[in-house]
PDB file of C-alpha atoms in Angstrom:
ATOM      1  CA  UNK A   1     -39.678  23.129  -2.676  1.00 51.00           C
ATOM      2  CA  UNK A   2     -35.976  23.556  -3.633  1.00 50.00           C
ATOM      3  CA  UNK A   3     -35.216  23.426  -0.139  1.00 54.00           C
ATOM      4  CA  UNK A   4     -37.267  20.151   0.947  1.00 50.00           C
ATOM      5  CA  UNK A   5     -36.277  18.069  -2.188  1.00 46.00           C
ATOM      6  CA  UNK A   6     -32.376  19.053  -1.029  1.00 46.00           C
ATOM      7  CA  UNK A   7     -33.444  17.616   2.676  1.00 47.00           C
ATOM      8  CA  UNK A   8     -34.387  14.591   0.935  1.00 48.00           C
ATOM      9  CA  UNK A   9     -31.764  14.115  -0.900  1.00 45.00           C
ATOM     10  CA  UNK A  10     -29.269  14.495   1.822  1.00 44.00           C
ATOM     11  CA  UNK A  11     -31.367  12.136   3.604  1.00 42.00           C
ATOM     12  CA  UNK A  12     -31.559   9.288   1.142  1.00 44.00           C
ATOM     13  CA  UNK A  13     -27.782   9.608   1.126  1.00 40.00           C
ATOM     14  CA  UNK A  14     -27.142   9.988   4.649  1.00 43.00           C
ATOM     15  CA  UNK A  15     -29.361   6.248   4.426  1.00 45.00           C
ATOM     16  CA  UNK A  16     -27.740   4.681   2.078  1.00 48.00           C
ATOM     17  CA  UNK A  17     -24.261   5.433   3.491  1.00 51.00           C
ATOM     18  CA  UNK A  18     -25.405   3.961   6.606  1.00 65.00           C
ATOM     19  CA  UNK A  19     -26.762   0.302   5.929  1.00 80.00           C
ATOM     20  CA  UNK A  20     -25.385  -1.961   7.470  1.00 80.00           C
ATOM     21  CA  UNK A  21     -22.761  -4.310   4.973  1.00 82.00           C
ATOM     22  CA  UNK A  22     -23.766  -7.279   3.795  1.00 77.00           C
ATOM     23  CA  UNK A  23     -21.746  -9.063   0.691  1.00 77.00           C
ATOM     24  CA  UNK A  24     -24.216  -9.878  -1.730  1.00 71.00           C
ATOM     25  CA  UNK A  25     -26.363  -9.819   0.409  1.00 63.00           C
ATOM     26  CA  UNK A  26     -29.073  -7.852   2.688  1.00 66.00           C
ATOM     27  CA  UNK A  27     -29.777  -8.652   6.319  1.00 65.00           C
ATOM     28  CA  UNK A  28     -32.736 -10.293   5.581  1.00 63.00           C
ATOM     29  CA  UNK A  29     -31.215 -12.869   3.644  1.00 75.00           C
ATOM     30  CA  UNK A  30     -29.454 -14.117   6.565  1.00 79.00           C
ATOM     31  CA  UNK A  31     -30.669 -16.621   9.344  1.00 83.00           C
ATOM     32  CA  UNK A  32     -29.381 -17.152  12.839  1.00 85.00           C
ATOM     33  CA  UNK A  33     -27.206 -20.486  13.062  1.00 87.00           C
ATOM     34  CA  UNK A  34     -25.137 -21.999  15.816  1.00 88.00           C
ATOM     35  CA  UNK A  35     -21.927 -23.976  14.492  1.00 90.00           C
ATOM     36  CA  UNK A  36     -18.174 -24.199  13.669  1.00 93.00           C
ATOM     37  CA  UNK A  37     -16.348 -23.151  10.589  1.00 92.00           C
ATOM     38  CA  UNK A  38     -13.111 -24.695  10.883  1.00 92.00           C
ATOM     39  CA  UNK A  39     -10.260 -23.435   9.023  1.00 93.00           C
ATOM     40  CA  UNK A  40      -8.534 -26.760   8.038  1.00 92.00           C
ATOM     41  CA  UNK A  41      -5.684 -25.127   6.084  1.00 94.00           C
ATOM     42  CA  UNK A  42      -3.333 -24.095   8.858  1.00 92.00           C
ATOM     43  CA  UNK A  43      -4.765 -26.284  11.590  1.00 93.00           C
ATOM     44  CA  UNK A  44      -2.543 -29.530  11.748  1.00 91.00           C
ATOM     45  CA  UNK A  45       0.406 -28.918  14.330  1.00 89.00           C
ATOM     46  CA  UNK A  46       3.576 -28.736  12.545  1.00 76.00           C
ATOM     47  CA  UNK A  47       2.152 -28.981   9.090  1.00 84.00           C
ATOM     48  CA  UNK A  48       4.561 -26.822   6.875  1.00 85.00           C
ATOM     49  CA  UNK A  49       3.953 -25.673   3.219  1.00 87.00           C
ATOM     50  CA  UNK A  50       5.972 -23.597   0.948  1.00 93.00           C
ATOM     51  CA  UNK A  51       4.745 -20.494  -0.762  1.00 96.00           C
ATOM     52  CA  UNK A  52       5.874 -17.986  -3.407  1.00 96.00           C
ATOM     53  CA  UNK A  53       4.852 -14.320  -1.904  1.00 96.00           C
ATOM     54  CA  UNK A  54       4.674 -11.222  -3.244  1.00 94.00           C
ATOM     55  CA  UNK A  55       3.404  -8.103  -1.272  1.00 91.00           C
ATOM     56  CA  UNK A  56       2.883  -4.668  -2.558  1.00 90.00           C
ATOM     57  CA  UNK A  57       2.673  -1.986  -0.319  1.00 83.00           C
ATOM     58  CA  UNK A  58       1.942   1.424  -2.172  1.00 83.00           C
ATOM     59  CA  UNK A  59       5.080   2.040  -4.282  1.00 82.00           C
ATOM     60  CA  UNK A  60       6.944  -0.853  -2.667  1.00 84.00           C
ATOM     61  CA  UNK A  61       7.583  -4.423  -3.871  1.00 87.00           C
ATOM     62  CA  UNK A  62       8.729  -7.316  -1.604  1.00 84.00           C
ATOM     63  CA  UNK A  63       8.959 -11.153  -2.861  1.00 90.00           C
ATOM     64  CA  UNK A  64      10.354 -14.286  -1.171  1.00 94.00           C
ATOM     65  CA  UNK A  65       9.292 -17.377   0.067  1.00 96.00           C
ATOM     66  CA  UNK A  66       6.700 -17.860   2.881  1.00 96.00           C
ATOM     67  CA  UNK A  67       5.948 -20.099   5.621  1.00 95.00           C
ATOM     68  CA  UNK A  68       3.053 -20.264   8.201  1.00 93.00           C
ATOM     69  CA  UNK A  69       2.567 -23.654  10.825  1.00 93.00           C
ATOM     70  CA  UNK A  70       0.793 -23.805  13.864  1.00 94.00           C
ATOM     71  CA  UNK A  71       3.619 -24.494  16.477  1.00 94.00           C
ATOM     72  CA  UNK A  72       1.214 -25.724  19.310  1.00 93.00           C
ATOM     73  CA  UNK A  73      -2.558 -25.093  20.594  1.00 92.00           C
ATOM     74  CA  UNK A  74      -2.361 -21.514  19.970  1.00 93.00           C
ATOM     75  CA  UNK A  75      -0.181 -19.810  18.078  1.00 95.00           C
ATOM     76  CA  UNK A  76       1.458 -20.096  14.277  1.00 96.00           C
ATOM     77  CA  UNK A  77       4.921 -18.844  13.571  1.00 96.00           C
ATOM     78  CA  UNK A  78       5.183 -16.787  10.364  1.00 96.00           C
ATOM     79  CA  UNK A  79       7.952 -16.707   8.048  1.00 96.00           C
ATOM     80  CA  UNK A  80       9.005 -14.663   4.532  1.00 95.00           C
ATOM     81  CA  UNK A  81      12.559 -14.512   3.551  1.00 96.00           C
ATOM     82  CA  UNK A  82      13.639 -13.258   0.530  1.00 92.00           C
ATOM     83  CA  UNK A  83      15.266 -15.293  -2.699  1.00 89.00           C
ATOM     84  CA  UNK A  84      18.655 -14.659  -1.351  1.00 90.00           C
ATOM     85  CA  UNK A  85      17.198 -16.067   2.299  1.00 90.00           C
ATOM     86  CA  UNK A  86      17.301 -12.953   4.174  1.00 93.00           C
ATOM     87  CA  UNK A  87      14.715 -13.071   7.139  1.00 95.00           C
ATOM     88  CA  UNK A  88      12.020  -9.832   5.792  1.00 93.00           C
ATOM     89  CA  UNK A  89      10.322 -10.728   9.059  1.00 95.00           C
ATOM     90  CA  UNK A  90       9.464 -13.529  11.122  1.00 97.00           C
ATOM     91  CA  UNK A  91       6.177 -13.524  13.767  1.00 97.00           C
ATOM     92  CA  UNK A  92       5.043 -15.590  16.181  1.00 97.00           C
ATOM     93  CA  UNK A  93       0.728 -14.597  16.457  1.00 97.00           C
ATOM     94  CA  UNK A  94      -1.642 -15.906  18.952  1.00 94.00           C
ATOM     95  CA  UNK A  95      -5.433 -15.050  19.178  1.00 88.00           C
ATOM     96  CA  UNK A  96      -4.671 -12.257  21.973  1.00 90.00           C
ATOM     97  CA  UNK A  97      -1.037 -11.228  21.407  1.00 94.00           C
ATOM     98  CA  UNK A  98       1.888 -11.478  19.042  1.00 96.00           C
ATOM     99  CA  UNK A  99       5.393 -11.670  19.247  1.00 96.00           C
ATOM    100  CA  UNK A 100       7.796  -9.447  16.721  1.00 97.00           C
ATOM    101  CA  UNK A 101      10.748 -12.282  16.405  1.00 97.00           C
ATOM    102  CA  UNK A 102      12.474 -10.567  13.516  1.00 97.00           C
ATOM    103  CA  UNK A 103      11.757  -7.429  10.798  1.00 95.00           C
ATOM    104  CA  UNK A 104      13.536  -5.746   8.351  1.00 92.00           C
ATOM    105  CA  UNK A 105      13.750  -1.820   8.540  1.00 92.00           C
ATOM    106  CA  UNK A 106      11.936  -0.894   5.968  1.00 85.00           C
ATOM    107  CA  UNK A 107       8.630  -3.158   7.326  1.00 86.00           C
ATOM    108  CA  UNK A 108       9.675  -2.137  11.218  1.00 93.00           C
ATOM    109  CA  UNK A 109       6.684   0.268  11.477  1.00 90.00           C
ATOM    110  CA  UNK A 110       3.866  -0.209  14.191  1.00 93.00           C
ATOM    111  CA  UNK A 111       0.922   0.219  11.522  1.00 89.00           C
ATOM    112  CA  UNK A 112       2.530  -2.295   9.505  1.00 89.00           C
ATOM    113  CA  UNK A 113       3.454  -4.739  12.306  1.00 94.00           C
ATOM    114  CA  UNK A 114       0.037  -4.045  13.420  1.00 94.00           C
ATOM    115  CA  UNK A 115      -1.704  -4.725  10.073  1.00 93.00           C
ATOM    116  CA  UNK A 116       0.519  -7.581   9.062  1.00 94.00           C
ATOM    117  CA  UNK A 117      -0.462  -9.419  12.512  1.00 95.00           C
ATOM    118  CA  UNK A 118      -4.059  -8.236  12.058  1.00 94.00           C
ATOM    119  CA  UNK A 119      -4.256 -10.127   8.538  1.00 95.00           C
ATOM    120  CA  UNK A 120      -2.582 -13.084   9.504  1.00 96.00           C
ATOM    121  CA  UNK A 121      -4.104 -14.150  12.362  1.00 95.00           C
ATOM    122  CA  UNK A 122      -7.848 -13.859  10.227  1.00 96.00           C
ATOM    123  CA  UNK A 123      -5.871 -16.391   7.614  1.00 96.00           C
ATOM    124  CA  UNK A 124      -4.781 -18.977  10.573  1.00 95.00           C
ATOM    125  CA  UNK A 125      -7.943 -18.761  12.720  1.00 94.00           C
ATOM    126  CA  UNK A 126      -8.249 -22.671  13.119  1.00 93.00           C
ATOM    127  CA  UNK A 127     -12.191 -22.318  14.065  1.00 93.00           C
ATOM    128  CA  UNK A 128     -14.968 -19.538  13.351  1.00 95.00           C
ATOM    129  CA  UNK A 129     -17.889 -19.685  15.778  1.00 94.00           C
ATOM    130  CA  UNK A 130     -20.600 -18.983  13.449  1.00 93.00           C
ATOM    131  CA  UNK A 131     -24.052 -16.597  14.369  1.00 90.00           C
ATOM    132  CA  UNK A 132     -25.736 -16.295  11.116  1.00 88.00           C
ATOM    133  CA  UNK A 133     -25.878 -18.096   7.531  1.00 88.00           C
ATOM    134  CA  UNK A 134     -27.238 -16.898   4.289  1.00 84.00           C
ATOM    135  CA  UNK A 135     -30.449 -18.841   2.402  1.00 75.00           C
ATOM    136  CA  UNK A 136     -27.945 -20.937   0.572  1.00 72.00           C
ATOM    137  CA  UNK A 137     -26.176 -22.226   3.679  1.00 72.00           C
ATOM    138  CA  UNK A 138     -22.592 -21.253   1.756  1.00 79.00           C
ATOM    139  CA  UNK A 139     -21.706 -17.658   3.393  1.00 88.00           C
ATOM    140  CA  UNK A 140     -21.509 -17.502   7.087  1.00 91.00           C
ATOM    141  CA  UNK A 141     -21.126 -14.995   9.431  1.00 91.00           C
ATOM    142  CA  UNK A 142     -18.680 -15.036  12.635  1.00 92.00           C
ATOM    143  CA  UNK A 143     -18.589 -12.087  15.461  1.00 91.00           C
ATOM    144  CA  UNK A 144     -15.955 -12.379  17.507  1.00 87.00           C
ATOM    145  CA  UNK A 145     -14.781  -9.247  20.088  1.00 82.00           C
ATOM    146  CA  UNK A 146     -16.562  -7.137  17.999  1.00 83.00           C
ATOM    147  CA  UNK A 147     -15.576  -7.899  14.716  1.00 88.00           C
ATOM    148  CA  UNK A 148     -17.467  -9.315  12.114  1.00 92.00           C
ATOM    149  CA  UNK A 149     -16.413 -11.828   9.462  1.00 94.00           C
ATOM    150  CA  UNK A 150     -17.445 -13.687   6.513  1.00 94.00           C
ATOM    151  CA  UNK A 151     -16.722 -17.146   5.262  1.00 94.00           C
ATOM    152  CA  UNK A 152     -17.749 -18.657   2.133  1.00 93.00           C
ATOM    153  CA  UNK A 153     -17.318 -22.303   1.623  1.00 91.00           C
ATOM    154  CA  UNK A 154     -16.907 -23.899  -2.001  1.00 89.00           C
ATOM    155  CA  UNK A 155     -18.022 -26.791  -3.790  1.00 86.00           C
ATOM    156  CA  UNK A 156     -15.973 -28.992  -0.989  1.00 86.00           C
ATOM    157  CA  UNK A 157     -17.116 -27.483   1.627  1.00 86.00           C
ATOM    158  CA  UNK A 158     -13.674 -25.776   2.572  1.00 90.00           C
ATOM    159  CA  UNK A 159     -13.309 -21.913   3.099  1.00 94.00           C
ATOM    160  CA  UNK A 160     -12.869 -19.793  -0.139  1.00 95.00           C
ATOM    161  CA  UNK A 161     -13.002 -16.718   0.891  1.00 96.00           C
ATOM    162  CA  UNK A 162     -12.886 -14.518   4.239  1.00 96.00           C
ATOM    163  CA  UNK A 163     -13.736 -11.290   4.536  1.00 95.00           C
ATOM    164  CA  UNK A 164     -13.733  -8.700   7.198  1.00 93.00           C
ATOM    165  CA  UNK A 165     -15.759  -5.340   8.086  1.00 90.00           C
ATOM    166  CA  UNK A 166     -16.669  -3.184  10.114  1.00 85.00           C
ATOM    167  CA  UNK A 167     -20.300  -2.319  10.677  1.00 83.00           C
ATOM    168  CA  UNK A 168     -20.781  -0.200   7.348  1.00 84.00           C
ATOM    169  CA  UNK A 169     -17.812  -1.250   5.385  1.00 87.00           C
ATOM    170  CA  UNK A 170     -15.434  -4.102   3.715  1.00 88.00           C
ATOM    171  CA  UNK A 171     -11.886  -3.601   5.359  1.00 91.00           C
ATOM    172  CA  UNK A 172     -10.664  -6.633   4.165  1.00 94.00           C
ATOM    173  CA  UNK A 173     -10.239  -9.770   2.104  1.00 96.00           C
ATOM    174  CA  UNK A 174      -8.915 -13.570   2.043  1.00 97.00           C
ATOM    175  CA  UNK A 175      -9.144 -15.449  -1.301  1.00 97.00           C
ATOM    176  CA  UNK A 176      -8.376 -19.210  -1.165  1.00 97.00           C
ATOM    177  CA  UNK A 177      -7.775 -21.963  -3.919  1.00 95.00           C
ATOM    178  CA  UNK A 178      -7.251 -25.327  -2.959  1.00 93.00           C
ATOM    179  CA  UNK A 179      -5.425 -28.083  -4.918  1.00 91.00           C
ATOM    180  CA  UNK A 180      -6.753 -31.454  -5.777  1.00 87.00           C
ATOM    181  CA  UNK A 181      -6.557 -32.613  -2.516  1.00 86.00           C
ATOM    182  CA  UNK A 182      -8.170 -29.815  -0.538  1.00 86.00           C
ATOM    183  CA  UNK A 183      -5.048 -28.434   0.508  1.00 90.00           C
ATOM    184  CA  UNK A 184      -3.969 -24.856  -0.187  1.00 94.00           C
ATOM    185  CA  UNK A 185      -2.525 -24.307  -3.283  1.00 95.00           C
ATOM    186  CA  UNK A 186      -2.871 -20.350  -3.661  1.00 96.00           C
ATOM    187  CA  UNK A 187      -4.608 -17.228  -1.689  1.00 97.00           C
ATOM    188  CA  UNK A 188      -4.122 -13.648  -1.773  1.00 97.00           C
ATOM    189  CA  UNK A 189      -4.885 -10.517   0.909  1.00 96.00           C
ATOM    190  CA  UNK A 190      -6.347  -7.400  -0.310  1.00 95.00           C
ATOM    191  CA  UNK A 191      -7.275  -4.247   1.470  1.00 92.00           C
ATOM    192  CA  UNK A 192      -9.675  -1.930   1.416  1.00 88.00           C
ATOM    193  CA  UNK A 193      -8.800   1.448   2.261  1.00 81.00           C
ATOM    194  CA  UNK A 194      -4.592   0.843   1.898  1.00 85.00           C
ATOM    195  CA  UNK A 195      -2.656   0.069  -0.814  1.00 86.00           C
ATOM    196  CA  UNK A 196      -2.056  -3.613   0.196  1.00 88.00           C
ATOM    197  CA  UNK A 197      -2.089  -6.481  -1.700  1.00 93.00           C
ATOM    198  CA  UNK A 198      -0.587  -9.496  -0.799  1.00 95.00           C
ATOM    199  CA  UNK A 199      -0.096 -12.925  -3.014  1.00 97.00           C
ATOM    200  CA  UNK A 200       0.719 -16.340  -2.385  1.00 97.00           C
ATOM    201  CA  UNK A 201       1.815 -19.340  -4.469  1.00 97.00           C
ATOM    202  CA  UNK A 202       2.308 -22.526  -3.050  1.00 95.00           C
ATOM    203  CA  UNK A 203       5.819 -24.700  -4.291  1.00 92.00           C
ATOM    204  CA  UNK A 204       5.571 -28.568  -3.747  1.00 81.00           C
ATOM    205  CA  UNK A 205       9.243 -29.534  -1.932  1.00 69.00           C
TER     206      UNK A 205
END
């Protein structure tokens, strides 16, 4: 008896640990769709806004001023330098490759490069082919070479929030805040798994 309810246990947990993820949501809340979620915030060519950043990376604090524009049809050049104008790193990021322009030693590790290109190309992904939509038509879902992502609109209709994950689990997350003219006044990057968190503040100039 012991023995089975043990079994049964192990099973239910073995279940659980398996569904597939859903934010707030189950599978079957979900319907297939076939549309565009355009990321308007880093989509006009040569657009350029100003933001206060601060990133924290485990026991490690970096702050400066960032800057991300899409330089032509497909890529965005990425900017921080720090209060005293020092480059911290500067990237050039396309949908299939990157390119490493300038970072500071302390940053210059592949599973940072790798992670900082990862996260930033999610934020300036101009469009989101979308698959599947939840009952309320406000959180969308977008596979794309085998990753998954989802998009919640707000009140406007503009993306508030983007999350990845893999099949089972969050790995990451965009929040977004717009202004009072839809543009981007704040958004932060948070990780699940690392001790990442990244914050932006936009500065009028």
């Amino acid at each position: 008896m012991m023995r089975h309810l043990a079994f049964s246990t192990l099973l239910l947990l073995l279940l659980t640990g398996c569904r597939v993820y859903y934010p707030n949501h189950t599978q079957l809340d979900y319907k297939q769709a076939d549309t565009v979620i355009q990321n308007s915030y880093f989509a006009d060519l040569h657009d350029e806004r100003l933001y206060r950043a601060t990133i924290r990376f485990y026991k490690k604090e970096f702050s400066g001023m960032f800057v991300a524009k899409r330089i032509n049809q497909h890529e965005h050049r990425i900017v921080l330098t720090s209060d005293l104008g020092n480059t911290l790193f500067d990237m050039t990021i396309a949908k299939d490759k990157h390119q490493v322009n300038y970072i500071m030693q302390d940053l210059n590790k592949k599973i940072i490069i790798n992670t900082l290109v990862k996260d930033f190309r999610t934020l300036t992904q101009v469009n989101y082919p979308i698959t599947y939509q939840d009952s309320s038509s406000r959180q969308f879902l977008s596979t794309m070479d085998g990753k998954r992502y989802f998009l919640d609109l707000n009140d406007q209709g503009k993306l508030a929030k983007i999350e990845t994950a893999s099949k089972y689990k969050p790995k990451l997350k965009i929040q977004l805040s717009t202004d009072s003219i839809g543009k981007l006044d704040k958004f932060s990057i948070q990780h699940h798994g690392i001790k990442l968190q990244m914050d932006f503040v936009n500065i009028p100039f």
